[in-house]
Coordinates of C-alpha atoms in Angstrom, one line a residue:
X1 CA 0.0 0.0 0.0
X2 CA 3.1 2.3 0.8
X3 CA 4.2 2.1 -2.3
X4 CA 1.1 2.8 -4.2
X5 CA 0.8 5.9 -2.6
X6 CA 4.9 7.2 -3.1
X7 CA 4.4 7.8 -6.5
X8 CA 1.2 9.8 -6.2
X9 CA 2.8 11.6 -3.5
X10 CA 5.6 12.5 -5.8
X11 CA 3.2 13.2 -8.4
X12 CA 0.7 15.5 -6.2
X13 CA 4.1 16.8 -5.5
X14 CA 5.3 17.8 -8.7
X15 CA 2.1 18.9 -9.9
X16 CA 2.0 21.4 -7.2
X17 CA 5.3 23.2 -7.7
X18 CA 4.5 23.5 -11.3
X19 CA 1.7 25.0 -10.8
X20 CA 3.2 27.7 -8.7
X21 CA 6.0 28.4 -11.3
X22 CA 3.4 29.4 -13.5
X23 CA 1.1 31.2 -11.4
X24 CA 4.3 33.4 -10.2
X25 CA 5.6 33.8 -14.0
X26 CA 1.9 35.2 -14.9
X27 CA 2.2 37.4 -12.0
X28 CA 5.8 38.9 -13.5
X29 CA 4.7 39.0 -16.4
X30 CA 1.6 41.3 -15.4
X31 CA 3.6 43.6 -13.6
X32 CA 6.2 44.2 -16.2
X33 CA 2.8 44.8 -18.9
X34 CA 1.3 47.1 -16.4
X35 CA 4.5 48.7 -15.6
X36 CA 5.2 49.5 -19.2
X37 CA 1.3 50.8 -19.8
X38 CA 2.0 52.8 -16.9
X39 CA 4.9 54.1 -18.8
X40 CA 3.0 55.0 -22.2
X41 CA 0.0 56.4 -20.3
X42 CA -0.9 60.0 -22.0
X43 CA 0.6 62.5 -19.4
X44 CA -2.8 64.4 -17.4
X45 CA -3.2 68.0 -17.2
X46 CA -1.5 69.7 -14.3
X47 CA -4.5 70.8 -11.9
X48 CA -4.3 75.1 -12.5
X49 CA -3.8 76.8 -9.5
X50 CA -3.2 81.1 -9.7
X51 CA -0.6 82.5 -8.1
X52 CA -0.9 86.4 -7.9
X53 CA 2.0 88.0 -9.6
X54 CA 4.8 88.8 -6.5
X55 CA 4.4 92.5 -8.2
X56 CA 1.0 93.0 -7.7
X57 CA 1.2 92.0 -4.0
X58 CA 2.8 95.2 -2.3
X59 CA 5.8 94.4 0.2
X60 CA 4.4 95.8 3.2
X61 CA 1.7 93.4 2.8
X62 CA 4.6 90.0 2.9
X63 CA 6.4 92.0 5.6
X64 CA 3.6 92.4 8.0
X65 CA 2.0 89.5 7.6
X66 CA -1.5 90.1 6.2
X67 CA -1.4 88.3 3.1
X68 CA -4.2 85.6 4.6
X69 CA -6.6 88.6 5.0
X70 CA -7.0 89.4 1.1
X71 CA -8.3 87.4 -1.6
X72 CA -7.1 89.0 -4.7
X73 CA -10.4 88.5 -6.7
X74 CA -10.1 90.9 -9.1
X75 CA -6.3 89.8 -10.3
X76 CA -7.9 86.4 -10.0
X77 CA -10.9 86.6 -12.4
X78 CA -9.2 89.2 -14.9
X79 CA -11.5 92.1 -14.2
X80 CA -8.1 94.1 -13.4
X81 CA -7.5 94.4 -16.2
X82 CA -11.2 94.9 -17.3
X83 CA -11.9 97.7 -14.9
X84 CA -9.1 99.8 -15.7
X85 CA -9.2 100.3 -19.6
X86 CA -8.4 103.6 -21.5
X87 CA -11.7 104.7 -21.8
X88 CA -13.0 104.4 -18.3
X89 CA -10.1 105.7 -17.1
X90 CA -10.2 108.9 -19.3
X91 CA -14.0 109.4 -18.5
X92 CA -15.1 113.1 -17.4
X93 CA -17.3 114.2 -15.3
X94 CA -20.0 116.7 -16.5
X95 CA -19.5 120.7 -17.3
X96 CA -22.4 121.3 -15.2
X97 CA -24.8 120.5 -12.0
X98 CA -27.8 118.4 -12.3
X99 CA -30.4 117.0 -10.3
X100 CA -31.5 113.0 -11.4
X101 CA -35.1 112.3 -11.5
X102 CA -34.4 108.4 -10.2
X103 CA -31.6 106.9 -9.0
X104 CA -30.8 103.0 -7.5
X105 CA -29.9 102.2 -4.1
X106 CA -27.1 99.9 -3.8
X107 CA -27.1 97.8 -0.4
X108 CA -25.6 94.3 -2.2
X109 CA -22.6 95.7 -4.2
X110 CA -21.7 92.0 -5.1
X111 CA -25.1 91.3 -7.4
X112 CA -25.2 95.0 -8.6
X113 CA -21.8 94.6 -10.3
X114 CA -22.5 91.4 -11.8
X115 CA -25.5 92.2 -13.6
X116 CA -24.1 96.2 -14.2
X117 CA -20.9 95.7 -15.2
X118 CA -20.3 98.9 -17.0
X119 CA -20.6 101.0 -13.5
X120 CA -18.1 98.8 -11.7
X121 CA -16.4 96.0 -10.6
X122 CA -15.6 94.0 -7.2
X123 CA -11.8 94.4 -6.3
X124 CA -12.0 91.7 -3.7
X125 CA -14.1 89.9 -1.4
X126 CA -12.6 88.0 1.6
X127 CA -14.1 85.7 4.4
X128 CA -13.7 87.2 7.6
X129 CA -11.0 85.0 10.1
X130 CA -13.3 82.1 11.1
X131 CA -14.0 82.0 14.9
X132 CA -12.2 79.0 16.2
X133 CA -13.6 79.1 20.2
X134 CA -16.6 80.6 21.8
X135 CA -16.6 84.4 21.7
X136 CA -14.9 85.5 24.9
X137 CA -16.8 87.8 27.8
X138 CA -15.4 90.7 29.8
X139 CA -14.2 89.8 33.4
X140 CA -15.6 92.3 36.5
X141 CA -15.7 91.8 40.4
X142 CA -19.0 90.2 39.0
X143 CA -20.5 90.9 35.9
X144 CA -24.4 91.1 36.6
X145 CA -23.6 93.7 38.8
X146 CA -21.0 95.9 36.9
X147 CA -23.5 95.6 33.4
X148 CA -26.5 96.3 35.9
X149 CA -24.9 99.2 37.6
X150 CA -23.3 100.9 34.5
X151 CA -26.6 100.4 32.6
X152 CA -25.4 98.2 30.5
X153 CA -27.5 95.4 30.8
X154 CA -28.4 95.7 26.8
X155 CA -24.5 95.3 25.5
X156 CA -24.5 91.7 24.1
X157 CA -21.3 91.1 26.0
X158 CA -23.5 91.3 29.2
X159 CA -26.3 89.5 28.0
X160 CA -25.5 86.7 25.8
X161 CA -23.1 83.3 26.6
X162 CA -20.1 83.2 24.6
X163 CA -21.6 80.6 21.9
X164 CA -24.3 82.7 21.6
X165 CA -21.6 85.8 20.7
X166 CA -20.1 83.8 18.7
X167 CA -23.0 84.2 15.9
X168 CA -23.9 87.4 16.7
X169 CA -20.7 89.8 17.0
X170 CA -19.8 90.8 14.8
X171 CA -22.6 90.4 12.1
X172 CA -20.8 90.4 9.4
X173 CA -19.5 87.3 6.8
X174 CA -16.8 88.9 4.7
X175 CA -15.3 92.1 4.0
X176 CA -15.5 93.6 -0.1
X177 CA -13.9 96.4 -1.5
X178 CA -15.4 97.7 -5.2
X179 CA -14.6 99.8 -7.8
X180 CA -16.8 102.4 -8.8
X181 CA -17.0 103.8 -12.4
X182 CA -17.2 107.7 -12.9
X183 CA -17.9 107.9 -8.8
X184 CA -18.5 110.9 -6.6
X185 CA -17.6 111.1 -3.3
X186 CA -20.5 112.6 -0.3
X187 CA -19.6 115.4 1.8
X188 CA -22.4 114.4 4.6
X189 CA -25.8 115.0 3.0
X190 CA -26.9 112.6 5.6
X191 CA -24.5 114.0 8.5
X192 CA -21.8 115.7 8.4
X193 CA -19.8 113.5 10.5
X194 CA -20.6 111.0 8.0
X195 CA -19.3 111.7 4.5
X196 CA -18.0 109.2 2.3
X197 CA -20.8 108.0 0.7
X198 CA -20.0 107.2 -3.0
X199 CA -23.0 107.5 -5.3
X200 CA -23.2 107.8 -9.4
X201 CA -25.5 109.2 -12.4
X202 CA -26.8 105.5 -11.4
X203 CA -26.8 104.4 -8.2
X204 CA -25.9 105.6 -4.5
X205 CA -24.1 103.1 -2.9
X206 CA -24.9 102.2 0.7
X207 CA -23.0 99.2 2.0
X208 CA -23.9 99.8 5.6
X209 CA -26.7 102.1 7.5
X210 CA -26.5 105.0 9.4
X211 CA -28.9 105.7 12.8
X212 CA -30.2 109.1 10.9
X213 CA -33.6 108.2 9.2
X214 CA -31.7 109.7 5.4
X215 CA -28.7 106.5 6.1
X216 CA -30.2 104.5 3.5
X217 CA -31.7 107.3 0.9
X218 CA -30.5 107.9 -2.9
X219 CA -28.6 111.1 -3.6
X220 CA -30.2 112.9 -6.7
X221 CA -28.1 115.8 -7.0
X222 CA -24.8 115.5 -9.3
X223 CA -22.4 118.6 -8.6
X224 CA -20.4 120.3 -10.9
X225 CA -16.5 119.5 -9.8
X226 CA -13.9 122.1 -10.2
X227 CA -10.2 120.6 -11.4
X228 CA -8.8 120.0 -8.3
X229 CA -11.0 117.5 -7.2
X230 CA -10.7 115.7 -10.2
X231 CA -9.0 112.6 -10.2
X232 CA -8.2 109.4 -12.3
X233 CA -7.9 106.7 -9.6
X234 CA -9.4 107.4 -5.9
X235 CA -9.1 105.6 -2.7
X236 CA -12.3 106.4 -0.1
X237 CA -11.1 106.3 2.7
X238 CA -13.6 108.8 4.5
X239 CA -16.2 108.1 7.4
X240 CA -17.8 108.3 10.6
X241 CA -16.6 110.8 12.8
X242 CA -13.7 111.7 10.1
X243 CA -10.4 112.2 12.9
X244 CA -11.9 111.9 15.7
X245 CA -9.0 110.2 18.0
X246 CA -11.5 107.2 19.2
X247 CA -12.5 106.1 16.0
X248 CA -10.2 106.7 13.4
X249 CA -7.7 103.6 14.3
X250 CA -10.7 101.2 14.8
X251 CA -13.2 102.2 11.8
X252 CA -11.7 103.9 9.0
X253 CA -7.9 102.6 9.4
X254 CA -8.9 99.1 8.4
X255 CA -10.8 100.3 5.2
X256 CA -7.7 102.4 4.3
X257 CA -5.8 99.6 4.3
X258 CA -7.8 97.0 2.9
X259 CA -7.9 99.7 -0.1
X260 CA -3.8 100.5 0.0
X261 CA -3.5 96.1 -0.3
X262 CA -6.1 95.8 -3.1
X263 CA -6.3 99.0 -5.0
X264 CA -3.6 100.1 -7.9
X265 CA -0.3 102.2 -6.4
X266 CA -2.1 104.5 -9.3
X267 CA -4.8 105.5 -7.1
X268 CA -4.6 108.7 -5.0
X269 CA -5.8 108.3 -1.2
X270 CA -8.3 110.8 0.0
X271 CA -8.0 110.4 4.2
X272 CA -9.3 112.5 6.9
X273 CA -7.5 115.8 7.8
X274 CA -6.1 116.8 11.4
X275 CA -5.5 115.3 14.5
X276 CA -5.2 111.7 15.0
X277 CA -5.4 110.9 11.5
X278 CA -2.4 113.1 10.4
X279 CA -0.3 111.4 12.9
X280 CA -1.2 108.0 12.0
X281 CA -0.9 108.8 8.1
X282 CA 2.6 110.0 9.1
X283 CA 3.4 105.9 10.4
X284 CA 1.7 104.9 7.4
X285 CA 4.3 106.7 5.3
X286 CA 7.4 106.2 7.5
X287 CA 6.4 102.2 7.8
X288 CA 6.5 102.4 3.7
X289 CA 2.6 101.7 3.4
X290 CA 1.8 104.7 0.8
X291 CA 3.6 107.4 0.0
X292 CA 3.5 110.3 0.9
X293 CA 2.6 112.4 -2.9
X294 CA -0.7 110.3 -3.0
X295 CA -2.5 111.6 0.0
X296 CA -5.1 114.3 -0.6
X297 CA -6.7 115.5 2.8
X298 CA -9.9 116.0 3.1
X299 CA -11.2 119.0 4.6
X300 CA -14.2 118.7 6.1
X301 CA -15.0 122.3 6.5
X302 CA -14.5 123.3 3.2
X303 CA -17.6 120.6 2.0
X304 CA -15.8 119.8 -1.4
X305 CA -17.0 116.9 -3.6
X306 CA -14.1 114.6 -5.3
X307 CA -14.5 112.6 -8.6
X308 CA -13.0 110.2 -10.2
X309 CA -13.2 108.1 -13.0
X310 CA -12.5 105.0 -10.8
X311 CA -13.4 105.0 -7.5
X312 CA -12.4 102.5 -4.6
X313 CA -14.2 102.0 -1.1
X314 CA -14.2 98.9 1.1
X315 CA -16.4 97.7 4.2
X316 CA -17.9 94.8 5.9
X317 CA -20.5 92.4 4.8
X318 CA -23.2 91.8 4.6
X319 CA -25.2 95.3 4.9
X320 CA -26.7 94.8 8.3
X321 CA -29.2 97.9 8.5
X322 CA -32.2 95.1 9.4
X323 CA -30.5 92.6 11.8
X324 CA -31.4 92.6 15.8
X325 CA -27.5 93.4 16.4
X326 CA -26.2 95.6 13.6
X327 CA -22.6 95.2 14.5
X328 CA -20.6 95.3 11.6
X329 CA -17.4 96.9 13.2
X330 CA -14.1 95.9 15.3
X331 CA -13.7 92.7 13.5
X332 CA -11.3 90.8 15.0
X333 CA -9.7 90.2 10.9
X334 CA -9.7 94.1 10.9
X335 CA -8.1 94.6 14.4
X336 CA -5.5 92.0 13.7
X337 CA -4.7 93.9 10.0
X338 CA -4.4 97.4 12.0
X339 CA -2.1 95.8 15.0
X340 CA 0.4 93.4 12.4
X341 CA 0.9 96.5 9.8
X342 CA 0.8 99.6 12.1
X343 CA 2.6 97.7 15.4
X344 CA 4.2 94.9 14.3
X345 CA 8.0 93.6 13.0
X346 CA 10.4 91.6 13.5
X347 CA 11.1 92.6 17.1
X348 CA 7.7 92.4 18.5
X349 CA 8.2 89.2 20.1
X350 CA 10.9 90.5 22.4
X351 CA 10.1 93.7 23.2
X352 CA 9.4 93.5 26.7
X353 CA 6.5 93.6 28.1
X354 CA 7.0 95.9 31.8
X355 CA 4.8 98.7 31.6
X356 CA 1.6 99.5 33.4
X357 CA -0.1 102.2 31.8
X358 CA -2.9 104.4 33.3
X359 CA -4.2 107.0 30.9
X360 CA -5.0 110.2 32.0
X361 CA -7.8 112.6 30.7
X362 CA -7.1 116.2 31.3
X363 CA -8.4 117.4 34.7
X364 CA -11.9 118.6 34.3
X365 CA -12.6 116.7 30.7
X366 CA -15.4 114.2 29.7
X367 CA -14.8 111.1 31.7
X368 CA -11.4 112.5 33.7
X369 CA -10.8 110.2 36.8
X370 CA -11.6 112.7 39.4
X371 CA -9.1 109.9 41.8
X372 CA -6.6 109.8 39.3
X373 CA -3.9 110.2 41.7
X374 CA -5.2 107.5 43.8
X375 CA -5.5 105.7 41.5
X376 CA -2.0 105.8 40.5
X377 CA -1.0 105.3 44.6
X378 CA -3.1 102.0 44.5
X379 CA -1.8 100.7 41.6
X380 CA 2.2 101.2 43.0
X381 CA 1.1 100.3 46.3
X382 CA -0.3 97.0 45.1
X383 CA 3.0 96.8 42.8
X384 CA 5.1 96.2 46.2
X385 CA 2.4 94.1 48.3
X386 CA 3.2 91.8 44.9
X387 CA 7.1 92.0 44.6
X388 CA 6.9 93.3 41.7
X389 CA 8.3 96.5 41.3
X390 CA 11.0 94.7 39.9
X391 CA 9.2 93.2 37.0
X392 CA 6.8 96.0 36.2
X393 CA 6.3 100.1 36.1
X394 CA 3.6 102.2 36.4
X395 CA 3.5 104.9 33.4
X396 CA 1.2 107.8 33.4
X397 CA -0.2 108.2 29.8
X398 CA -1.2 112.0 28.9
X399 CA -1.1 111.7 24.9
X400 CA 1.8 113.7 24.5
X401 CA 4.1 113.1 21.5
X402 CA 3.9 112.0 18.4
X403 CA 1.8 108.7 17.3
X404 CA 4.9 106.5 16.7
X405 CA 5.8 107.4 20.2
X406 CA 2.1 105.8 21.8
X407 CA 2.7 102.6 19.5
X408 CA 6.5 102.2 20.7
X409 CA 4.6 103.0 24.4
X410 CA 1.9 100.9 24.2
X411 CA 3.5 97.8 22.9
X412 CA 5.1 97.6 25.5
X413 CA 2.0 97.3 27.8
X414 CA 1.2 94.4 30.2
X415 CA -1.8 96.4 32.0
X416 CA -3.5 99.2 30.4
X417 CA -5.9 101.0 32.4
X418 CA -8.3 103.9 31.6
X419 CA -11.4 105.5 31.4
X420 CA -13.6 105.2 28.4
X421 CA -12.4 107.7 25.5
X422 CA -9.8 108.2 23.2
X423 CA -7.0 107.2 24.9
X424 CA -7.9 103.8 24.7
X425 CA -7.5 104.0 21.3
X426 CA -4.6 102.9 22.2
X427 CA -5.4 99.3 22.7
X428 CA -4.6 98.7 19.3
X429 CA -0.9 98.3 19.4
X430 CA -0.8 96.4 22.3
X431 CA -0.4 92.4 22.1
X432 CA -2.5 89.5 22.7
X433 CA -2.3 88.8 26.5
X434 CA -1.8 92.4 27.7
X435 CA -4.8 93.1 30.7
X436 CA -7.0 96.4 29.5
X437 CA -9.9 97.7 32.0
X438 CA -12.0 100.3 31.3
X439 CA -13.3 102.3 33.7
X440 CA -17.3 103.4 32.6
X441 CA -19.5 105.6 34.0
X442 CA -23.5 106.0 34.8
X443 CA -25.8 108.8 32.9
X444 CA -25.5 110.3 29.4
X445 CA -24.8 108.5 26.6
X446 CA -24.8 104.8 27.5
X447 CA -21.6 103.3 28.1
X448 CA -19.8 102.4 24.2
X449 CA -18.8 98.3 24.0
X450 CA -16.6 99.8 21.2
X451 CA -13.7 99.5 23.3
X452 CA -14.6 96.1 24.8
X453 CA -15.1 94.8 21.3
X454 CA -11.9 95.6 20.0
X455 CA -10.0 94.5 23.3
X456 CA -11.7 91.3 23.1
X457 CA -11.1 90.9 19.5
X458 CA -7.3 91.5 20.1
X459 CA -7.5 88.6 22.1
X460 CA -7.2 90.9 25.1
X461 CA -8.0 90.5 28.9
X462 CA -10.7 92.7 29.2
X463 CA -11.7 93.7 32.8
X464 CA -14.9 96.6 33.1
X465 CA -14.6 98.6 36.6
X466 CA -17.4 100.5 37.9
X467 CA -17.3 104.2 37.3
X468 CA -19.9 107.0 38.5
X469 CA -20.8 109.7 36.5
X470 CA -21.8 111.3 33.4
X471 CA -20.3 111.1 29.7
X472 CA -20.0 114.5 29.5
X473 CA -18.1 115.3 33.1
X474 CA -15.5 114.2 35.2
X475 CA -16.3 110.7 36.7
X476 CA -15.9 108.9 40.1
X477 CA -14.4 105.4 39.6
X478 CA -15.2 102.5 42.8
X479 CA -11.7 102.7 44.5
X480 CA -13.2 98.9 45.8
X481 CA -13.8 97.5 42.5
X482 CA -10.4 98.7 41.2
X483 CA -8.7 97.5 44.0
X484 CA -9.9 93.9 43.4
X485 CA -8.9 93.7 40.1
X486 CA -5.9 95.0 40.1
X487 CA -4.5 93.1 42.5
X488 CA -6.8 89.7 40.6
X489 CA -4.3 91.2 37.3
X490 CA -1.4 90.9 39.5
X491 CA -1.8 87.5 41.2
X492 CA -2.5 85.8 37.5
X493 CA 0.5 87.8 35.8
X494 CA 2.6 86.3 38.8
X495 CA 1.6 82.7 38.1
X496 CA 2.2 83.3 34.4
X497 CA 5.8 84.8 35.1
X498 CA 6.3 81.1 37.1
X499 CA 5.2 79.0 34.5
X500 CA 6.9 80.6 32.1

């Protein structure tokens, strides 16, 4: 029997080592076939990506950062060069002044230009920075109390959880910037700390609302414009409240430079005369943002209308005039463009951070701390209870100097503290982490989360301390609330010196 089955052993044997040979030859073979298919495959397209020319992206922009902030639409979809032909740019205005009989308001630039495409043209449009945690609150000794107290109950920040902020502050998607064919530039017809307004032999263009009933209205008379406020190319920079200190920076600094990124190095720059604005123009020139020969000031007083055969103007998005919270300002994407171009280089991570600043209103003004001086004896006092006189320096801030001087100042801030008002402008150039408390008050106009908004937005720790007064006189500040935190600042900026 054992020798029946040896050779079908041998056989089974055989049979199965052949047929592995041949299995693994087919195998070889296939590979070397598909290999050499692989080979004579026709090449696929390269997917197209664009890639914005390295000259039409200005060097300021790569140097401070802010590239992410832009989306180069109109260098992307050609209408650069569509925009900006011969004959729009040679176009005149009219000999004389007229009045139209009707007129389009424009509240969504965006699907006016794309079915009017000989009035204009979208330069860019940009999503704001997405909102990657819950919308932060202001700190107080407790803030039911400080919002109640300082009538504040209303502010969102007060009255709303941090998800809930996080939908509703700001209201706003994305920020556009357009160009405007044969535009003329408002003086205030609605207010005349509200100019700006671009409107055509078309269309006024509205891309946000004003609180006077006329914000939203259609402006029907075209002026005659004498030669000097004719222009080819014309940056709007103008807006609410024109230089005033407290809002310049925060509302009509971002739209300038939005419109210096986008707009051609062509265009002239119409900004706001005087004051704050000159100073802050003056950076803008020295930090190689514009240059100097295209600035034209705008004079407020004189009531001048500009023209130009291309006009540019940026602001947020969407127009919000209807919404329950019409906040459509102090973006944190706009208060990160104004801190990287106008306060930060190279050197910002090491400048040192020792400074506590207390700003001080002239005695008698709006909102001057009527215990300034203790406040300044608390604040030194609670300095040595801490050790750490050493590590930190109180500095009183009075606004003297030149602008340069307050961002050099201010960025080096660890605690800035001040009552609400210009000053706090400020805020601006100093860096995420530094402590800011704002000291309100109780009557007059309600208490402004202007200031709270932009702190926050800097990624700030906002403090509110109670205050007692009214916005148009000197106020009292709670010596017991400031006392608490203050020394609440000090005892966290101690454990974050021994971490670190």
């Amino acid at each position: 029997m054992r020798r029946k089955l040896t050779p079908l052993f041998a056989i089974l044997i055989f049979s199965t080592v052949l047929s592995i040979w041949i299995v693994y030859n087919r195998i070889l073979n296939f590979q070397d076939e598909s290999f050499e298919k692989l080979l004579t495959l026709p090449q696929l397209p390269k997917p197209t990506t664009f890639m914005v020319n390295p000259l039409q992206i200005q060097d300021w922009v790569r140097k401070y950062n802010v590239t992410h902030l832009f989306d180069w639409t109109w260098h992307k979809n050609g209408d650069f060069k569509r925009c900006r032909t011969p004959a729009i740019l040679s176009s005149q205005p009219p000999v004389r002044k007229f009045k139209l009989n009707s007129t389009t308001v424009v509240n969504d630039v965006v699907a006016y230009f794309q079915s009017h495409p000989d009035e204009g043209c979208i330069v860019d449009s940009v999503a704001r920075l997405p909102t990657l945690v819950p919308h932060p609150v202001p700190r107080a000794r407790s803030l039911n109390d400080t919002c109640f107290s300082l009538h504040i109950e209303g502010w969102p920040l007060c009255n709303r959880s941090p998800m809930e902020l996080s939908e509703l502050i700001p209201a706003i998607s994305r920020f556009v910037a357009i160009a405007v064919f044969k535009g003329y530039i408002d003086t205030g017809y609605c207010h005349p700390e509200v100019p700006g307004t671009i409107f055509t032999e078309h269309a006024t263009i509205h891309f946000q609302t004003w609180t006077a009933r006329c914000g939203n209205d259609g402006i029907y008379n075209i002026p005659r414009i004498k030669p000097k406020y004719q222009h080819t190319e014309l940056i709007d920079s103008i807006g609410t409240y024109l230089s005033a200190p407290g809002h310049f920076g925060p509302q009509q600094l971002p739209r300038l430079l939005r419109l210096l990124a986008t707009a051609p190095t062509t265009a002239k720059v119409l900004v706001s005369k005087g004051g704050v604005a000159d100073l802050l123009v003056d950076v803008l020139v020295e930090r190689g943002i514009v240059a100097r020969d295209r600035i034209i000031p705008y004079e407020a007083h004189k009531g001048s209308y500009h023209f130009a055969s291309i006009v540019y103007r940026s602001e947020t998005w969407p127009y919000v005039g209807n919404r329950p919270i019409p906040n459509h300002l102090h973006d944190r994407t706009d208060m990160q463009l104004v801190h990287r171009v106008l306060a930060g280089d190279e050197e910002q991570s090491i400048v040192k951070k020792d400074r506590i600043i207390l700003i001080k209103r002239n005695k008698g003004r709006a909102r001057s701390i009527i215990e300034h001086s203790s406040l300044a004896v608390l604040i030194t006092s609670a300095l040595k209870e801490s050790n750490m006189t050493s590590n930190l320096h109180l500095e009183i801030f009075e606004a003297q100097g030149h602008m340069r001087d307050h961002i050099a100042l201010f960025r080096r801030a660890r605690v800035i503290v001040g009552p609400h008002g210009a000053g706090m402008m400020n805020i601006l150039w100093a860096s995420p982490g530094t402590y800011v408390v704002e000291i309100g008050y109780t009557t007059g106009m309600v208490f402004p989360q202007m200031y709270a908004e932009m702190s926050l937005h800097l990624d700030h720790k906002y403090w509110i301390c109670k205050g007692y007064g009214d916005y148009a006189a000197p106020i009292h500040v709670d010596l017991n609330d400031f006392v608490y935190i203050i020394n609440q600042i000090l005892q966290e900026i101690k454990i974050e010196n021994q971490r670190s």
